[in-house]
Short mmCIF file of C-alpha atoms in Angstrom, two decimals:
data_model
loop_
_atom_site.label_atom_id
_atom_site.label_comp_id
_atom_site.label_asym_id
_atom_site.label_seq_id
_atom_site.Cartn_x
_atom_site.Cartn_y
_atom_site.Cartn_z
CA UNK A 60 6.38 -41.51 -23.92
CA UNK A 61 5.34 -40.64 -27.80
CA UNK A 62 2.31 -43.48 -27.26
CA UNK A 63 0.77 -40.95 -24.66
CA UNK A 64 0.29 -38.12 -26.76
CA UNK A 65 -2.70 -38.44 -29.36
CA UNK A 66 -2.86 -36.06 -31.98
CA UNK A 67 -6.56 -34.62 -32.37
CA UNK A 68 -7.38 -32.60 -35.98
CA UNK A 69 -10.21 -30.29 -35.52
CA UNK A 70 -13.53 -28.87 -37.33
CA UNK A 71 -10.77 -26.46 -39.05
CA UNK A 72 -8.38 -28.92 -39.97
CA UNK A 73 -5.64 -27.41 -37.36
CA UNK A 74 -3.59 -30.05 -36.11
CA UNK A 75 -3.27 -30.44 -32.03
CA UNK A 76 -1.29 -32.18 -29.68
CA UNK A 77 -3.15 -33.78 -26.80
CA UNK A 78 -2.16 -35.57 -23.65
CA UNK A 79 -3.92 -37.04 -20.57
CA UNK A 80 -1.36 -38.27 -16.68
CA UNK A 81 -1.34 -38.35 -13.60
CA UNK A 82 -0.69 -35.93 -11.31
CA UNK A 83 0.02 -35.80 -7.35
CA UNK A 84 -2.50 -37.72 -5.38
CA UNK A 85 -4.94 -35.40 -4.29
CA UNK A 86 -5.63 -34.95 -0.44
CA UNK A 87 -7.28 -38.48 0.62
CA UNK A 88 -5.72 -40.13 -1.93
CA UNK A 89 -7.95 -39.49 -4.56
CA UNK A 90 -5.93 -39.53 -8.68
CA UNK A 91 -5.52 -36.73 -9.74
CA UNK A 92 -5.81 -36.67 -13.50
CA UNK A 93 -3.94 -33.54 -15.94
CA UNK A 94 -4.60 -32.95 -19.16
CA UNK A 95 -2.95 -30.62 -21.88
CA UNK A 96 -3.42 -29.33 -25.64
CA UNK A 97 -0.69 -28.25 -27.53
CA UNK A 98 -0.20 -26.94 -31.06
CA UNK A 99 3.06 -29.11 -31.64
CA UNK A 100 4.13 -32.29 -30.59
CA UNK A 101 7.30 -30.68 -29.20
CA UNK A 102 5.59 -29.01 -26.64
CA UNK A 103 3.29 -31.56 -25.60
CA UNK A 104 6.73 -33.89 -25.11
CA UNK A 105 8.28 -31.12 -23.08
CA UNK A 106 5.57 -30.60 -20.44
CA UNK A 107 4.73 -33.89 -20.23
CA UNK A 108 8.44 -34.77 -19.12
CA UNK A 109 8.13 -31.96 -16.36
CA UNK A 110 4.60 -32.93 -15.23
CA UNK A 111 6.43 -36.17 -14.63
CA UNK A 112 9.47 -34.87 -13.58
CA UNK A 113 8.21 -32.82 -11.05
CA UNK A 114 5.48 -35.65 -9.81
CA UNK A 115 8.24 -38.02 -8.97
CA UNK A 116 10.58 -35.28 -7.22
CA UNK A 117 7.40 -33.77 -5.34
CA UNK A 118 7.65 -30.21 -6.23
CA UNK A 119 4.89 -30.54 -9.49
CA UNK A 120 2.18 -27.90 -8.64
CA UNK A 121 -1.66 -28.60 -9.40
CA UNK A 122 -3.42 -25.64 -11.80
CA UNK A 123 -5.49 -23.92 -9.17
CA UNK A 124 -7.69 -21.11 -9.28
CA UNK A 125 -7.58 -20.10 -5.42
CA UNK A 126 -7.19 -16.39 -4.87
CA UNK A 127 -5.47 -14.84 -1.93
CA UNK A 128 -8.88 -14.02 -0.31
CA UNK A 129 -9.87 -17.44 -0.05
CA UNK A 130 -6.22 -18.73 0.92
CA UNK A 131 -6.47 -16.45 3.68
CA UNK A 132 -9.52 -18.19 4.66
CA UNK A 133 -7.85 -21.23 4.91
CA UNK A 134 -4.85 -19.76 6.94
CA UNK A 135 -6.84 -18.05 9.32
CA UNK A 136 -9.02 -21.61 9.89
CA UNK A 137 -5.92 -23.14 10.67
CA UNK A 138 -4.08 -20.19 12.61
CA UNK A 139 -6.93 -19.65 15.43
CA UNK A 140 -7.37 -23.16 16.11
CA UNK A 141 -7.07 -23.19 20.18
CA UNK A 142 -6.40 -19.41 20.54
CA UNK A 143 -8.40 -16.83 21.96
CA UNK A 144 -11.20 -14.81 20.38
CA UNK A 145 -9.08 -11.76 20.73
CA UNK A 146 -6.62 -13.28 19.26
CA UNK A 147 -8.62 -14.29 16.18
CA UNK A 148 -9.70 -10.86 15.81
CA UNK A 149 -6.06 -9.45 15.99
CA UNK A 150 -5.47 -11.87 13.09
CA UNK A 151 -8.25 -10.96 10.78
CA UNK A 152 -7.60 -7.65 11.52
CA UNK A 153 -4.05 -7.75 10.55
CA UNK A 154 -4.54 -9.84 7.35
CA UNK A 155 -7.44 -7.33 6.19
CA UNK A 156 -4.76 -5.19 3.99
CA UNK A 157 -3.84 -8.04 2.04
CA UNK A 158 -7.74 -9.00 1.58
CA UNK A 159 -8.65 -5.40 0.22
CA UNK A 160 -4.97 -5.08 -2.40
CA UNK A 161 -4.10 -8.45 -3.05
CA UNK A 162 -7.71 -10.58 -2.78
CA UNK A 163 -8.94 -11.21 -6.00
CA UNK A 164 -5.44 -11.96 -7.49
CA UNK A 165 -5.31 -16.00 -7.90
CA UNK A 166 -2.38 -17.26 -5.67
CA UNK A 167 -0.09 -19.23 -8.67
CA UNK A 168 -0.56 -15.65 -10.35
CA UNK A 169 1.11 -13.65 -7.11
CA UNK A 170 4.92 -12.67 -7.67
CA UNK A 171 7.42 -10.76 -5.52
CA UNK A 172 6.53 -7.23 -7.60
CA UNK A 173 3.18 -8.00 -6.54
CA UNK A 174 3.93 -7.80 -2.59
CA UNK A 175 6.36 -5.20 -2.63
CA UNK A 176 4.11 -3.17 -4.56
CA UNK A 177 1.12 -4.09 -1.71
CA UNK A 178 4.22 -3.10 0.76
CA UNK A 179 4.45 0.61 -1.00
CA UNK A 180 0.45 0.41 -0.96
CA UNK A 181 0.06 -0.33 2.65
CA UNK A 182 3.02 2.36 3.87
CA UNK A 183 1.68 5.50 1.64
CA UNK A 184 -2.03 4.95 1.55
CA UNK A 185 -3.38 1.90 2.72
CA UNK A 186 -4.83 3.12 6.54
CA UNK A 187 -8.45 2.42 5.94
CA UNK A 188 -9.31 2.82 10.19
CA UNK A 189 -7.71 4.02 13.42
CA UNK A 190 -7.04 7.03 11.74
CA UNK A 191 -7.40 9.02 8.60
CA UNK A 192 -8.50 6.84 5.64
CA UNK A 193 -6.06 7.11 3.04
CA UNK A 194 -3.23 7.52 4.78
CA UNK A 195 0.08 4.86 5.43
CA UNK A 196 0.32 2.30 8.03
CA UNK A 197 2.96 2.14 10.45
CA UNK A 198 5.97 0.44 9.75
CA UNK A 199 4.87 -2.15 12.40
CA UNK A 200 1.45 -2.43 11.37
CA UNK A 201 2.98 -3.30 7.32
CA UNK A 202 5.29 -5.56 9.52
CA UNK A 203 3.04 -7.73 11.01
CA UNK A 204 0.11 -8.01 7.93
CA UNK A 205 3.42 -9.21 5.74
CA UNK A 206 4.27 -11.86 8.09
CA UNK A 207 0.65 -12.92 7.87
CA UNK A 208 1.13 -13.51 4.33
CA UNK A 209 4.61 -15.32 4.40
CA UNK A 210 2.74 -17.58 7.19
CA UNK A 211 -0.65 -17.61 4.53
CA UNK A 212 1.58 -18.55 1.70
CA UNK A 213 3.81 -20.86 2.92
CA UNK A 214 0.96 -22.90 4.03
CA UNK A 215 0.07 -22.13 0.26
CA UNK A 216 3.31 -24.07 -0.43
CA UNK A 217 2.79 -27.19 1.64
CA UNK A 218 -0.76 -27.60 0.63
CA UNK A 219 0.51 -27.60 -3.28
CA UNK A 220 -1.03 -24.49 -4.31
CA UNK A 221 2.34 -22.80 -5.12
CA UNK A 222 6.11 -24.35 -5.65
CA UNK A 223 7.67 -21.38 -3.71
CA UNK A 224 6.49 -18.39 -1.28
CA UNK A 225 6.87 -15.14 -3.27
CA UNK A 226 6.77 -12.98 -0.26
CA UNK A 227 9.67 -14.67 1.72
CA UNK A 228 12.26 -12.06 0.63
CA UNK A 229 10.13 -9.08 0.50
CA UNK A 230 11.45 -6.53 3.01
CA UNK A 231 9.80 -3.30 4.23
CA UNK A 232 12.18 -0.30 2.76
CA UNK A 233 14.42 0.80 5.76
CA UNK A 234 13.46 4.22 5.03
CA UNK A 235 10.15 3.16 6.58
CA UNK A 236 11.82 1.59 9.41
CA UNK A 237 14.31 4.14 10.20
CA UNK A 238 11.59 6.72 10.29
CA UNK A 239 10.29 4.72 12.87
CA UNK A 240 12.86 4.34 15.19
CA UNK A 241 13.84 8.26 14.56
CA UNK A 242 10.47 9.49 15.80
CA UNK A 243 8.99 6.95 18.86
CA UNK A 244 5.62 7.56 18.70
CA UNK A 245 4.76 6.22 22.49
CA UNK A 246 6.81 7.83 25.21
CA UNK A 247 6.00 7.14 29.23
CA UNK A 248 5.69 9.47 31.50
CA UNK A 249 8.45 10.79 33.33
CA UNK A 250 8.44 10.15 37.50
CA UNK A 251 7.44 14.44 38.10
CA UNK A 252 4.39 13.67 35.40
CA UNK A 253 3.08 11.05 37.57
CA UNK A 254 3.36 12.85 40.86
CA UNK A 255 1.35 15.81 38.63
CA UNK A 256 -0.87 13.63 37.50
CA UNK A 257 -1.64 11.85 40.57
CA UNK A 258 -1.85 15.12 43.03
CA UNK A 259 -4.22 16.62 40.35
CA UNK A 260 -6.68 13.81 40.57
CA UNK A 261 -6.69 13.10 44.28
CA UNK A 262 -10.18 14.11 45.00
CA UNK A 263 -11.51 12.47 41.73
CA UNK A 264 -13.80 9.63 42.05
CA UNK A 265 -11.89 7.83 39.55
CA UNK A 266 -8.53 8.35 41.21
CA UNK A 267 -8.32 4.76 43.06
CA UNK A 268 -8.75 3.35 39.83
CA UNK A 269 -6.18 5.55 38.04
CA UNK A 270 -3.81 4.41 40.67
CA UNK A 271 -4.83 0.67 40.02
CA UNK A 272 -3.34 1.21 36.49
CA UNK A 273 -0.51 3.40 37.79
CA UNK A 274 0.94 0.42 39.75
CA UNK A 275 1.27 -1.56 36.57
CA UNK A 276 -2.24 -2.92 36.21
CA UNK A 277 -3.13 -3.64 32.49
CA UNK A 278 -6.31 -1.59 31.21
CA UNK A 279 -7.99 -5.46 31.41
CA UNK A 280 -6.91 -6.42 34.15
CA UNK A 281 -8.23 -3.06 35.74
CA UNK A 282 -11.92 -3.58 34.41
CA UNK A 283 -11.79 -6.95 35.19
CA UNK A 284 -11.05 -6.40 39.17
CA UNK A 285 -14.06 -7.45 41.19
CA UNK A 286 -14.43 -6.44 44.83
CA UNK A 287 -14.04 -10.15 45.71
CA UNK A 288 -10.20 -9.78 44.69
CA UNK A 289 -9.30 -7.02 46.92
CA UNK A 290 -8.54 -7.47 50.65
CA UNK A 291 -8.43 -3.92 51.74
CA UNK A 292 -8.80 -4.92 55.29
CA UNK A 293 -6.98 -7.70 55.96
CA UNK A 294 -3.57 -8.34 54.01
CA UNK A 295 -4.23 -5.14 51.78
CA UNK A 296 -3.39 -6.93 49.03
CA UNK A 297 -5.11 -7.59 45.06
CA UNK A 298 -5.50 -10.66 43.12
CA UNK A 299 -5.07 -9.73 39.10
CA UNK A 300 -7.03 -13.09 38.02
CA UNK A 301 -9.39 -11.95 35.77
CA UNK A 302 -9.38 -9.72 32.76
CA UNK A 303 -12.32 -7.75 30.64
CA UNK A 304 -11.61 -6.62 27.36
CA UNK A 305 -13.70 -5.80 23.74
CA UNK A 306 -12.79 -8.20 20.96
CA UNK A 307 -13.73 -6.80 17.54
CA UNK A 308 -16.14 -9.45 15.23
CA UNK A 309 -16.39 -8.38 11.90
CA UNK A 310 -18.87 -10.87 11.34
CA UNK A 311 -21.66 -9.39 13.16
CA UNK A 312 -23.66 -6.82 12.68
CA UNK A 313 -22.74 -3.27 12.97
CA UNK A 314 -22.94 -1.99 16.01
CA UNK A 315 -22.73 -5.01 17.77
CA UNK A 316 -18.88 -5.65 16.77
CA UNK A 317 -17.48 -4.43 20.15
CA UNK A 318 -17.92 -7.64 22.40
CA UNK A 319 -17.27 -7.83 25.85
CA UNK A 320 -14.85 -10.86 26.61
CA UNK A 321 -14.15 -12.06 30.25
CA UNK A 322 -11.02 -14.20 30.86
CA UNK A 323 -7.89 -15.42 32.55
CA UNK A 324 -4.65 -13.58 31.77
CA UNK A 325 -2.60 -14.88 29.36
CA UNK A 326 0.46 -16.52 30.80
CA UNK A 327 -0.01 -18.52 34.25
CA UNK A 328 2.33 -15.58 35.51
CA UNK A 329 -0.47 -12.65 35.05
CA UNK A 330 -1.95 -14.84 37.68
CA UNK A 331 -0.71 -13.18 40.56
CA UNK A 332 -1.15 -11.14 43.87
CA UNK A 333 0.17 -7.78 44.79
CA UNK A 334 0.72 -5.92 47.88
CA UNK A 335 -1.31 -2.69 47.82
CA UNK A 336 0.59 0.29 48.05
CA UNK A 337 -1.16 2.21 51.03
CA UNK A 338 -2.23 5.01 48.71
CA UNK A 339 -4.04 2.92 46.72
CA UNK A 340 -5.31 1.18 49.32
CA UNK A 341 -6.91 3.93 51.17
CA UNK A 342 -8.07 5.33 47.80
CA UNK A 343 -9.95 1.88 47.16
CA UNK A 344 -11.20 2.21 50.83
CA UNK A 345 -12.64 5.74 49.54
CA UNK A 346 -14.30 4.13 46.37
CA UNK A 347 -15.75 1.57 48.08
CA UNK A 348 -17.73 3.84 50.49
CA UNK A 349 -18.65 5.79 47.69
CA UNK A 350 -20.22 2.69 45.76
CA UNK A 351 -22.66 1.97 48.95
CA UNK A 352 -23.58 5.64 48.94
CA UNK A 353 -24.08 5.66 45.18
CA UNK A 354 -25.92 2.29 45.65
CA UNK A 355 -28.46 3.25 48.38
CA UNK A 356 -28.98 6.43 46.61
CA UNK A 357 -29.76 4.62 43.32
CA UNK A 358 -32.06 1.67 44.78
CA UNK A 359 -33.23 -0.81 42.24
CA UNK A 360 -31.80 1.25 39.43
CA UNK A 361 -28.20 0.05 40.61
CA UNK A 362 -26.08 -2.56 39.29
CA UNK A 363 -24.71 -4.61 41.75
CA UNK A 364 -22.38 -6.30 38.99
CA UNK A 365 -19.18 -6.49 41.50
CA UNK A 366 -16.78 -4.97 39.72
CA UNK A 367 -14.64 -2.17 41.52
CA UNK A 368 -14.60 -0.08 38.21
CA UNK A 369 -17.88 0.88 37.57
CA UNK A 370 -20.29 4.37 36.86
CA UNK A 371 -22.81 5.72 39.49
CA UNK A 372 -24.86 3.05 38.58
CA UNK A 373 -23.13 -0.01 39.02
CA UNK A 374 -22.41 -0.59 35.85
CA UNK A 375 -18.67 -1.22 34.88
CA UNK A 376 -16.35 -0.18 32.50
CA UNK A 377 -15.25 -1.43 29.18
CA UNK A 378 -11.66 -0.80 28.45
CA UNK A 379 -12.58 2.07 25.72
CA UNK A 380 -14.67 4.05 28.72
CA UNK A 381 -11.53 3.39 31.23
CA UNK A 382 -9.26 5.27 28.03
CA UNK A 383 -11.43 7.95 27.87
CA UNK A 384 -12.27 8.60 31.17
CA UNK A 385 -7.99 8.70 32.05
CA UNK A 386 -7.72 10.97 29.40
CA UNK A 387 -10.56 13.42 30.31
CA UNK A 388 -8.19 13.52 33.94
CA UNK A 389 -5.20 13.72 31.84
CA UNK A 390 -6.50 16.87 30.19
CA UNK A 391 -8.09 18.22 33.71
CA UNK A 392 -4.19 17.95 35.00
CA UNK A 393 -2.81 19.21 32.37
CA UNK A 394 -0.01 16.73 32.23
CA UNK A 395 0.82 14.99 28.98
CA UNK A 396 -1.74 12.53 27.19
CA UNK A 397 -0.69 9.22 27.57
CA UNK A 398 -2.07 6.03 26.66
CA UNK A 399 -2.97 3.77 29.54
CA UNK A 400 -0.56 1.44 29.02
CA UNK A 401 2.36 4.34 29.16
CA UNK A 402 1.64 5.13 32.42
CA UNK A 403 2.08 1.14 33.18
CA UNK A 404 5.45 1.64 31.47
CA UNK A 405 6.33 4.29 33.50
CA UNK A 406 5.89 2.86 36.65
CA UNK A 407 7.83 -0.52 35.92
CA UNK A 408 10.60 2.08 34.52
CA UNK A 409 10.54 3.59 37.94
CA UNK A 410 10.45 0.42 40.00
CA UNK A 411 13.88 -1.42 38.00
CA UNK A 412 15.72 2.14 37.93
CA UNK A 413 15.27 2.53 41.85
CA UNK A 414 16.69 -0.48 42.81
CA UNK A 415 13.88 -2.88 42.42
CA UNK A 416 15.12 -6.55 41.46
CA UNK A 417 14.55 -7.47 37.79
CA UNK A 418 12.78 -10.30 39.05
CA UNK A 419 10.36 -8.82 41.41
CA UNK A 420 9.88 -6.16 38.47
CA UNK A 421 8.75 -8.82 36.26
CA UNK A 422 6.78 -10.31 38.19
CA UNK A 423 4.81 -7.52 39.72
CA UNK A 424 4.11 -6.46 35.49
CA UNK A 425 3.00 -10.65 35.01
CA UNK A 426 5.75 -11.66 32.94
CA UNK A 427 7.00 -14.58 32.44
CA UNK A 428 10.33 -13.66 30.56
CA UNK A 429 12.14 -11.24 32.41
CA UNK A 430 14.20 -10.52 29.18
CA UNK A 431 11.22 -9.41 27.52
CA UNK A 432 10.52 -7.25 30.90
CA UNK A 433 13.52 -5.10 30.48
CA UNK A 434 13.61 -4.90 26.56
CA UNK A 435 9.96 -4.01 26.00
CA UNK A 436 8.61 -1.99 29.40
CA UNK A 437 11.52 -0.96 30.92
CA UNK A 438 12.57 2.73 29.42
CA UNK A 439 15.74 4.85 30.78
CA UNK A 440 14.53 8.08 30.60
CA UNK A 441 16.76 11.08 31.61
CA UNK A 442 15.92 11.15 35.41
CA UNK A 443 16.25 7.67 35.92
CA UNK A 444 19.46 7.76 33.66
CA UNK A 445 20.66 10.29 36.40
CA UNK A 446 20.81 7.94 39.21
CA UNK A 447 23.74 6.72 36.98
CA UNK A 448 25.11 9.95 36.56
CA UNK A 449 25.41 9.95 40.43
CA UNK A 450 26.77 6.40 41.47
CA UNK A 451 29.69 7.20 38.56
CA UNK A 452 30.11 10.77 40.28
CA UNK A 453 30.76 8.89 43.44
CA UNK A 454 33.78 6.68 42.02
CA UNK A 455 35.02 9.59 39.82
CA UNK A 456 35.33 11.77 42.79
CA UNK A 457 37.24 9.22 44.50
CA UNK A 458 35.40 9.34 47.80
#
């Protein structure tokens, strides 16, 4: 091993220790070559034995100056490959923290004080839109851009950029968390809100489509109904095939970010066909005759785009109109603003606390886990816990 190391005497006369092996094949197979200067022969001895050491064991790591931007570059090339552009946007949306705290910083320079420090960051200052700048993330929000980065560097760790993944043991502060689960910030509306709500908007134009949301119709799915999937005249039924939603592209310019996206639901069970409810039926019935009044009145001007949720002139809705335009109602019944998906929630409460199957339930929301069904969208809220309250009244009494 002493043959490999060449001593070199420079311009100055100090004496150094110099030695030139090889490392890990690179990807393709390519040698890899190392070399090191040392001021004493000791030291050149010593890391040569653990370059060597570490080569033949497989856990040697190559110098490398990638920083965390660009090796969340390379995780989100390899994450998105087969998913869906909303999908991709959700993920460079989620790993932007980490980008703006952590992105200059070269990975094999990254330790554990260095996440939980971009933890504190993110839940005390590091909200930079959907809100006011400056202030802390959600615990969820901090939840998900961390597991980003375990995913980003543990693909760090298989690729040989790193020997170990500094942010597998980093935890979010359960003061954070418990905070969280202390104060819910989404809460559904209540069966007495939805009667409100629904008797207040009756005459609205927009109320069949309000009801097409309150039977458990994703904001999506709702733009994305075309007259073509309703049969209001025949089985009075409505096929939920088709979705319309705004994915987010950073990479354009702005004011062209907000893209429209078309597409199938995401699970072969949000393919499915529900029996109208006769309200919403004959409020659809209304809508429709509205549409060929609003049509003839408009003549060429008119959109004849298809959709079923769309303004006087045929044009239809985006997802962000549908929000505001429930809210403006909201605030016109003066019943508690909710976001869309709430009043989804509160329905499918409604439905498994009245004696609905769980099954039917899940598959009326397009679910293809039932567990997930009752855990996630089905909440107990005090008048549905009261049909308890009775059926326990009836064996306590003894009748």
């Amino acid at each position: 091993m002493s043959g490999t190391i060449t001593k070199i005497v420079l311009k100055s006369g100090a004496v150094r220790y110099r030695f030139v092996t090889d490392g890990p094949r690179k990807p393709g197979g390519r040698r890899c070559q190392i070399r090191k200067t040392f001021h004493t022969k000791k030291e050149a001895l010593d890391e040569l034995a653990r370059i060597r050491h570490q080569t033949a064991t497989g856990s040697f790591v190559v110098p490398s100056k990638i920083t965390v931007d660009e090796l969340l570059d390379l995780w989100l090339t390899s994450a998105v490959r087969g998913v869906e552009r909303a999908t991709v946007s959700n993920y460079d949306s989620v790993i932007r923290p980490a980008r703006l705290f952590l992105g200059e910083k070269r990975v094999q320079e990254l330790t554990e004080e260095d996440v939980e420090e971009f933890v504190d960051w993110m839940l005390t200052r590091g909200r930079k839109r959907g809100g006011k700048v400056g202030t802390g993330l959600s615990a969820r929000s901090v939840r998900l851009t961390l597991g980003r980065l375990r995913s980003a560097l543990t693909l760090a760790v298989r690729r040989g950029f790193v020997a170990r993944n500094v942010a597998e043991y980093v935890r979010i502060p359960r003061s954070a968390t418990r905070n969280t689960r202390s104060t819910p910030k989404y809460r559904p509306w209540d069966e007495s809100e939805v009667k409100a709500f629904i008797e207040a908007i009756k005459d609205d134009r927009l109320s069949g489509v309000m009801l097409l949301a309150l039977i458990a119709q994703r904001p999506a799915e709702v733009c994305g109904t075309r007259w073509i999937d309703v049969d209001l005249d025949g089985a009075g039924t409505i096929t939920v095939g088709n979705t319309r939603t705004i994915v987010y592209e950073r990479s354009r310019r702005r004011g062209e970010r907000n893209q429209v996206v078309e597409k199938d639901p995401k699970t072969r069970s949000g393919n499915r066909v529900l029996p109208l409810p006769n309200p919403v039926r004959v409020a659809l019935i209304r809508l429709r005759d509205r549409q060929a009044q609003e049509r003839e009145a408009a003549g060429p001007a008119y959109e004849a785009s298809g959709y079923v949720v769309v303004d006087e002139l045929g044009r239809p809705f985006k997802t962000d109109k549908l929000r505001r335009e429930a809210h403006r109602l909201m605030a016109q019944a003066s019943v508690r603003k909710v976001r869309l998906y709430d009043a989804r929630h509160a329905c499918l409460s409604w439905m498994a606390n009245n004696g609905v199957p769980d099954t039917v339930v899940s598959a009326w929301a397009g679910h293809s886990d039932l567990s997930f069904t009752k855990r996630v969208y089905v909440h107990p809220d005090p008048q549905s816990l009261k049909v308890g309250s009775d059926k326990l009244g009836e064996l306590l009494s003894g009748g």
